[in-house]
Coordinates of C-alpha atoms and ligand atoms in Angstrom, one line a residue:
M22 CA 60.5 22.0 54.1
A23 CA 58.8 23.8 57.1
N24 CA 59.8 27.3 56.0
R25 CA 58.1 26.8 52.6
L26 CA 54.7 26.3 54.1
T27 CA 52.2 29.0 53.3
P28 CA 51.5 30.9 56.5
L29 CA 48.1 30.8 57.9
V30 CA 46.7 33.9 59.6
A31 CA 43.6 32.9 61.6
G32 CA 41.2 35.2 63.6
N33 CA 39.4 33.6 66.5
W34 CA 36.5 35.9 67.4
K35 CA 35.6 33.8 70.4
M36 CA 32.2 34.9 72.0
N37 CA 32.3 38.3 70.2
G38 CA 30.4 39.7 67.3
L39 CA 26.9 40.5 66.3
R40 CA 25.4 40.8 62.8
A41 CA 26.4 44.4 62.9
D42 CA 30.0 43.3 62.9
L43 CA 29.8 41.4 59.7
G44 CA 31.1 44.5 57.9
E45 CA 34.5 43.7 59.5
I46 CA 34.6 40.4 57.7
A47 CA 33.5 42.1 54.4
A48 CA 36.4 44.6 54.9
I49 CA 38.9 41.7 55.5
R50 CA 37.5 39.9 52.4
D51 CA 37.9 43.0 50.2
A52 CA 41.5 43.8 51.3
V53 CA 42.6 40.2 51.0
A54 CA 41.0 39.9 47.5
A55 CA 43.0 43.1 46.6
G56 CA 46.2 41.3 47.5
R57 CA 46.9 42.8 50.9
A58 CA 48.3 39.5 52.3
A59 CA 49.0 37.6 49.2
R60 CA 51.6 35.2 50.6
A61 CA 49.3 34.0 53.5
E62 CA 46.1 32.1 53.8
I63 CA 43.5 34.0 55.7
L64 CA 40.8 32.5 58.0
V65 CA 38.2 34.1 60.2
C66 CA 36.4 32.0 62.9
P67 CA 33.3 34.0 63.9
P68 CA 30.8 32.8 66.5
A69 CA 28.5 30.1 65.3
T70 CA 25.6 32.6 65.0
L71 CA 27.5 34.5 62.2
L72 CA 29.1 31.5 60.5
A73 CA 26.6 31.0 57.6
E74 CA 26.4 34.7 56.8
A75 CA 30.2 35.1 57.0
A76 CA 30.7 32.1 54.7
Q77 CA 28.2 33.6 52.2
L78 CA 30.1 37.0 52.3
C79 CA 33.4 35.2 51.6
A80 CA 32.2 32.6 49.1
G81 CA 34.5 32.5 46.1
T82 CA 37.1 34.7 47.7
P83 CA 40.5 33.7 49.3
V84 CA 39.1 34.2 52.9
A85 CA 38.2 31.0 54.6
I86 CA 35.6 30.8 57.4
G87 CA 35.9 28.4 60.3
G88 CA 34.1 27.2 63.5
Q89 CA 35.5 27.5 67.0
D90 CA 34.6 24.0 68.3
C91 CA 32.6 21.0 67.2
H92 CA 31.0 17.9 68.8
P93 CA 32.6 14.5 68.2
E94 CA 29.2 13.1 66.9
A95 CA 27.7 13.9 63.6
Y96 CA 24.2 14.5 65.1
G97 CA 22.1 13.5 68.1
A98 CA 20.8 14.5 71.5
H99 CA 23.4 17.0 72.5
T100 CA 21.6 20.2 73.3
G101 CA 23.5 23.3 72.4
D102 CA 26.3 21.5 70.6
I103 CA 27.3 21.8 66.9
S104 CA 28.7 19.0 64.8
A105 CA 31.5 19.3 62.3
E106 CA 29.0 18.3 59.6
M107 CA 26.8 21.3 60.6
L108 CA 29.8 23.6 60.4
K109 CA 30.7 22.3 57.0
D110 CA 27.0 22.7 55.9
A111 CA 27.1 26.3 57.0
G112 CA 30.1 27.0 54.8
A113 CA 33.0 26.5 57.2
S114 CA 36.2 24.9 55.9
Y115 CA 38.1 24.9 59.2
V116 CA 37.4 24.3 62.8
I117 CA 39.5 25.1 66.0
V118 CA 39.6 22.3 68.5
G119 CA 41.2 22.1 72.0
H120 CA 41.4 25.8 72.6
S121 CA 42.5 26.4 76.2
E122 CA 39.3 28.3 76.9
R123 CA 37.3 25.1 76.0
R124 CA 39.7 22.9 77.8
I125 CA 39.3 25.1 81.0
D126 CA 35.7 26.3 80.7
H127 CA 34.3 22.9 79.6
G128 CA 36.8 20.5 81.1
E129 CA 37.7 19.1 77.7
S130 CA 40.2 16.3 78.0
D131 CA 42.9 15.5 75.4
A132 CA 40.9 12.4 74.4
R133 CA 37.9 14.5 73.8
V134 CA 39.9 17.0 71.7
A135 CA 41.3 14.1 69.7
A136 CA 37.7 12.8 69.1
K137 CA 36.6 16.3 68.0
A138 CA 39.6 16.6 65.6
A139 CA 38.8 13.2 64.1
A140 CA 35.1 14.3 63.7
A141 CA 36.2 17.4 61.9
L142 CA 38.5 15.4 59.5
R143 CA 35.6 13.0 58.9
A144 CA 33.4 15.9 57.9
G145 CA 36.0 17.2 55.5
L146 CA 37.1 20.2 57.6
K147 CA 40.6 21.4 58.2
V148 CA 41.6 21.4 61.9
I149 CA 43.5 23.9 64.1
L150 CA 44.5 21.9 67.2
C151 CA 45.5 24.0 70.1
V152 CA 48.0 23.2 72.8
G153 CA 49.7 25.4 75.5
E154 CA 51.0 25.4 79.0
T155 CA 49.8 27.4 82.0
E156 CA 51.9 30.0 83.8
A157 CA 52.4 27.6 86.7
E158 CA 53.5 24.8 84.3
R159 CA 56.1 27.1 82.7
A160 CA 57.3 28.4 86.0
A161 CA 57.8 24.8 87.2
G162 CA 59.9 24.1 84.1
H163 CA 57.2 21.7 82.6
A164 CA 56.2 23.7 79.6
E165 CA 57.7 21.3 77.0
A166 CA 56.5 18.2 78.8
R167 CA 53.0 19.6 79.1
V168 CA 52.7 20.6 75.5
A169 CA 54.3 17.3 74.3
A170 CA 51.7 15.4 76.3
Q171 CA 48.8 17.5 75.0
L172 CA 50.0 17.1 71.4
E173 CA 50.4 13.3 71.6
K174 CA 47.1 12.7 73.3
S175 CA 45.1 15.2 71.3
L176 CA 46.2 14.1 67.8
P177 CA 43.5 12.3 66.0
K178 CA 44.3 8.7 64.9
E179 CA 42.9 9.2 61.4
R180 CA 45.1 10.3 58.5
W181 CA 45.0 14.1 58.1
A182 CA 46.6 14.5 54.7
G183 CA 47.6 18.1 55.1
R184 CA 44.5 19.2 56.8
L185 CA 46.0 19.7 60.3
A186 CA 47.6 22.8 61.9
I187 CA 48.8 23.1 65.4
A188 CA 48.4 26.3 67.4
Y189 CA 50.8 26.9 70.3
E190 CA 49.0 29.2 72.6
P191 CA 50.6 29.6 76.1
V192 CA 47.6 30.1 78.4
W193 CA 49.3 33.0 80.2
A194 CA 49.7 35.0 77.0
I195 CA 46.1 34.8 75.8
G196 CA 44.2 38.0 76.2
T197 CA 46.6 39.3 78.7
G198 CA 48.7 41.6 76.5
V199 CA 51.7 39.6 77.7
T200 CA 53.4 38.1 74.7
A201 CA 55.7 35.2 75.0
M202 CA 59.3 36.1 74.4
P203 CA 60.2 35.5 70.7
R204 CA 63.0 33.2 71.7
D205 CA 60.7 31.1 73.9
V206 CA 58.2 30.8 71.0
V207 CA 60.9 29.8 68.6
A208 CA 62.2 27.2 71.1
M209 CA 58.8 25.7 71.6
H210 CA 58.0 25.7 67.9
G211 CA 61.3 23.9 67.2
F212 CA 60.4 21.4 69.9
L213 CA 56.9 20.9 68.5
R214 CA 58.3 20.4 65.0
Q215 CA 60.6 17.7 66.3
R216 CA 57.8 16.0 68.2
L217 CA 55.5 16.1 65.1
A218 CA 58.3 14.7 62.9
A219 CA 58.6 11.8 65.4
L220 CA 54.9 11.3 65.6
L221 CA 53.8 11.6 62.0
R222 CA 55.2 10.8 58.6
E223 CA 53.8 14.2 57.4
G224 CA 55.0 16.1 60.4
E225 CA 57.0 18.5 58.3
T226 CA 53.9 19.6 56.4
V227 CA 51.9 20.6 59.5
R228 CA 51.7 24.3 60.0
L229 CA 52.6 25.5 63.5
L230 CA 50.8 28.7 64.5
Y231 CA 51.5 30.9 67.5
G232 CA 48.7 32.5 69.5
G233 CA 48.7 34.8 72.5
S234 CA 48.4 38.6 72.3
V235 CA 49.5 38.8 68.7
K236 CA 49.3 42.4 67.5
P237 CA 50.3 44.4 64.4
G238 CA 53.4 45.6 66.3
N239 CA 54.7 42.2 67.3
A240 CA 53.5 39.9 64.5
A241 CA 56.5 40.2 62.2
E242 CA 59.1 39.6 65.0
L243 CA 57.1 36.7 66.5
L244 CA 56.8 35.0 63.2
R245 CA 60.3 35.3 61.9
S246 CA 61.4 31.7 62.6
P247 CA 60.9 29.0 59.9
D248 CA 59.1 26.8 62.4
I249 CA 56.4 29.5 63.0
N250 CA 54.0 29.2 60.1
G251 CA 51.2 31.6 61.1
A252 CA 49.2 33.1 63.9
L253 CA 46.0 32.5 65.7
V254 CA 44.7 35.9 66.7
G255 CA 42.1 36.7 69.3
G256 CA 41.3 40.3 70.3
A257 CA 43.2 41.9 67.4
S258 CA 41.1 39.9 64.9
L259 CA 37.9 41.7 65.8
K260 CA 38.6 44.8 63.8
A261 CA 39.5 44.5 60.2
A262 CA 42.2 47.2 60.2
E263 CA 44.1 45.5 63.0
F264 CA 43.7 42.0 61.7
L265 CA 44.8 43.1 58.2
A266 CA 47.9 44.8 59.6
I267 CA 48.9 41.5 61.2
A268 CA 48.1 39.6 58.0
A269 CA 50.2 42.1 56.0
A270 CA 53.1 41.8 58.4
I271 CA 53.0 38.0 58.0
G272 CA 51.9 37.5 54.4
G273 CA 52.4 40.9 52.7
Q274 CA 54.6 41.1 49.6
Ligands
LIG315 P1 44.5 37.0 72.1 O1 45.1 37.3 70.7 O2 43.3 37.9 72.4 O3 45.5 36.9 73.2 O4 43.8 35.5 72.0 C1 44.6 34.5 71.5 C2 43.8 33.3 71.3 O5 43.3 32.7 72.3 C3 43.4 32.9 69.9 O6 42.8 31.7 69.9

């Protein structure tokens, strides 16, 4: 079943992008509409300031737009935060939760990530839930245990009915240019697939994405395994040409 899942190629712009960069999203939209990555689903997660305009640019096209985080509550006195309902209202159909940069920069616990994922599902969004070990955890031989614990504790209790993807992003491979060895990625994805099947009835239908220095030159090799169902791309998603080359390597004809 897992190898029949439509791959998801998602760009996470992080805290990058001004209105002048919206042309990159328009270029992605046009290439995807022309069939450049016809076998993949394409998602771009710009910063919140660009979300509504990006969603307008991509309305009615195969390119989905997502947020990078959401608050567990629908509204309230939480200065600077954005709710899942607000993301949806701005035109998002996805949100990333539990990215390691949020877990580290904002001290987000697994329980908080689970609450955010539940909020996103409540609002009708699809969720990309991120997990991944640090370099020290891998060196100590704890990578699988760490990722398994994050997965179990960060999963929302609500039913997700096909609206959940998991991104495995080893912290040491993010933005470093150091890509995990394909065999390590394959091994971790196989492990995650087993854990998901044990945890959820629909575990086989959850897409497992890899993230961490994915580039046009390594995307095809990294994504060859049936348990790797897409990529979460940071730096290389900022320029349409690079992102599209990754999308074509994964979802081209
Ligand atoms: P890079 O592709 O820049 O390593 O970032 C990966 C990532 O964190 C995507 O969420």
